[in-house]
GROMACS .gro file of C-alpha atoms in nm:
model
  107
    1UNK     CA    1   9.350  11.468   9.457
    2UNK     CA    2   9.081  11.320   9.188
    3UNK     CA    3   8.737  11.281   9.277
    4UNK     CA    4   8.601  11.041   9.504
    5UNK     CA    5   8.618  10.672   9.418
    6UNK     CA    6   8.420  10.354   9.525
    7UNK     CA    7   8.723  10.184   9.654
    8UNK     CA    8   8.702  10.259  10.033
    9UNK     CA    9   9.054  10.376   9.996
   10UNK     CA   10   9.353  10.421  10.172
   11UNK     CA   11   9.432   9.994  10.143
   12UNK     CA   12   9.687   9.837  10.344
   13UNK     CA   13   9.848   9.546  10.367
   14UNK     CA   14   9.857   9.316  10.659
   15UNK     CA   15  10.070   9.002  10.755
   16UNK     CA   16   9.974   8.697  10.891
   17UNK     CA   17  10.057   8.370  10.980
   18UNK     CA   18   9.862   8.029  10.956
   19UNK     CA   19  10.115   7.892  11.244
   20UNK     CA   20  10.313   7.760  10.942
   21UNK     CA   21  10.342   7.983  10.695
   22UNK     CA   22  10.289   8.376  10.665
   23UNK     CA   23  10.020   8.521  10.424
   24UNK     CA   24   9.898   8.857  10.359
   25UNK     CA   25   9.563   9.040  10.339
   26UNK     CA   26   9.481   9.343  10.105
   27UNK     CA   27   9.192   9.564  10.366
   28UNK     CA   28   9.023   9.848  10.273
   29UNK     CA   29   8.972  10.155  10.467
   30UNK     CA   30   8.714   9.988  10.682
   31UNK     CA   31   8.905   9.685  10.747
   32UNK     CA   32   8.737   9.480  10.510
   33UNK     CA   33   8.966   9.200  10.379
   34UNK     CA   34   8.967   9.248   9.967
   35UNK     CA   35   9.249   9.022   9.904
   36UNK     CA   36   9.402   8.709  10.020
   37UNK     CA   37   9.799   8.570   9.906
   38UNK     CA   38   9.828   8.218   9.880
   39UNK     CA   39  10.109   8.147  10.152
   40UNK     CA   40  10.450   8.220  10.160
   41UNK     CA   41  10.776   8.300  10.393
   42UNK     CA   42  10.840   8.625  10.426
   43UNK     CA   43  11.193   8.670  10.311
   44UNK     CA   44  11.476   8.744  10.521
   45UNK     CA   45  11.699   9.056  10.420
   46UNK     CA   46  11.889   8.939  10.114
   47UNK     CA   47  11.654   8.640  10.009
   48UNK     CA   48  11.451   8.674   9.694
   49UNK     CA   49  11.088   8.804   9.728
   50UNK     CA   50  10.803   8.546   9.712
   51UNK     CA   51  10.591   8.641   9.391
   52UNK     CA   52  10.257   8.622   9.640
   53UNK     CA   53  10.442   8.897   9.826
   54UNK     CA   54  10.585   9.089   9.518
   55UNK     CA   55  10.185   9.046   9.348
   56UNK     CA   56   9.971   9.130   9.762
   57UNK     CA   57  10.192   9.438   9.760
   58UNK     CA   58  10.094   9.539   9.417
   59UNK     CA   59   9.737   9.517   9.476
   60UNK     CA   60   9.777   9.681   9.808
   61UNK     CA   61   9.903   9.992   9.593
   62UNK     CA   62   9.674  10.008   9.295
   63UNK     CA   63   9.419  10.280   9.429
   64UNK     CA   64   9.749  10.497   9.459
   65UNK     CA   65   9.892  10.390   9.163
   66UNK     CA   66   9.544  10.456   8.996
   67UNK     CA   67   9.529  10.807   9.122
   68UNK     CA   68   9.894  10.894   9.067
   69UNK     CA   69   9.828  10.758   8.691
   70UNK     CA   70   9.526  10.953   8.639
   71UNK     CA   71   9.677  11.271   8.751
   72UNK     CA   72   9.991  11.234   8.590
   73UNK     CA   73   9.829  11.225   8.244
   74UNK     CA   74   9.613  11.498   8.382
   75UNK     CA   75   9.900  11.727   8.438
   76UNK     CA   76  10.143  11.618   8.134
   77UNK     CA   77  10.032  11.498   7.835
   78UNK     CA   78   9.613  11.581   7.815
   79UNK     CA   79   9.752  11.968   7.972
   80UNK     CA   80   9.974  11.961   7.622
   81UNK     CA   81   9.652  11.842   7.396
   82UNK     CA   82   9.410  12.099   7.606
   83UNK     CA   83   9.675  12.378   7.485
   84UNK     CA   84   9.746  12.228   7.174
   85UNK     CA   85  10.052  12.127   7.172
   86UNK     CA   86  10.140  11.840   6.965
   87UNK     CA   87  10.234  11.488   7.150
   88UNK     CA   88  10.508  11.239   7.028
   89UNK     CA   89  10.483  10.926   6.915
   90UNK     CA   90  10.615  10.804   7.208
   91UNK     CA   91  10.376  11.028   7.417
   92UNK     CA   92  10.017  10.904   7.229
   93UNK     CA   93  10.162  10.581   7.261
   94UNK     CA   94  10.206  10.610   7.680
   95UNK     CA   95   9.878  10.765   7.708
   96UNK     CA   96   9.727  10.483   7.509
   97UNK     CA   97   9.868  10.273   7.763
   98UNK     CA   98   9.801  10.427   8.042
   99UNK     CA   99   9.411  10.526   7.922
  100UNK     CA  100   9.394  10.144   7.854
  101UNK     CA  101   9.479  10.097   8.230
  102UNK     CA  102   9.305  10.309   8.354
  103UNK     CA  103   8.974  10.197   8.169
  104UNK     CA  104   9.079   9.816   8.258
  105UNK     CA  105   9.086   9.884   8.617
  106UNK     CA  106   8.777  10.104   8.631
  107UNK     CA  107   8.522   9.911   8.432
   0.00000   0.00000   0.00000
């Protein structure tokens, strides 16, 4: 595990219903609601997912997604660089990407 964050982490994601329609909430480890979908049915099996559901449960994930990101490049690419071992093009390019993520979603 990385070092402790300010996120109030693990999230979940909750479902609710305004009597009409369902909606979901993004809570952090405390409860607190972070984010609100706008409303949607949930789908039935086979039916298309909603893109408030498909976006909710991506936010519900990011922390992990985060982490796993950060220690993936820990363990892979920056291990190669820290023993110098060279990096494809293909590899700076990911880990341009992914340090550009990871910088976007940090501050």
């Amino acid at each position: 595990m990385t070092e402790a964050t300010p996120y109030c982490t693990p999230w979940s994601l909750h479902f609710e219903s305004d009597g009409t329609e369902d909606y979901a909430v993004v809570r952090d480890a405390d409860g607190h609601a972070l984010a609100e979908s706008s409303t949607f049915w949930l789908p039935q099996p086979g039916d298309p997912t909603p893109a408030a559901l498909a976006a909710i449960r991506l936010m519900a994930t990011a922390p992990r997604l985060l982490e796993a990101l950060h220690d993936l490049l820990a363990e892979t690419v920056d291990m190669d660089l820290k023993y110098g071992i060279g990096l494809s093009e293909g590899e700076e390019d990911a880990r341009e990407m992914a340090l550009s993520a990871i910088a976007a979603a940090t501050g």
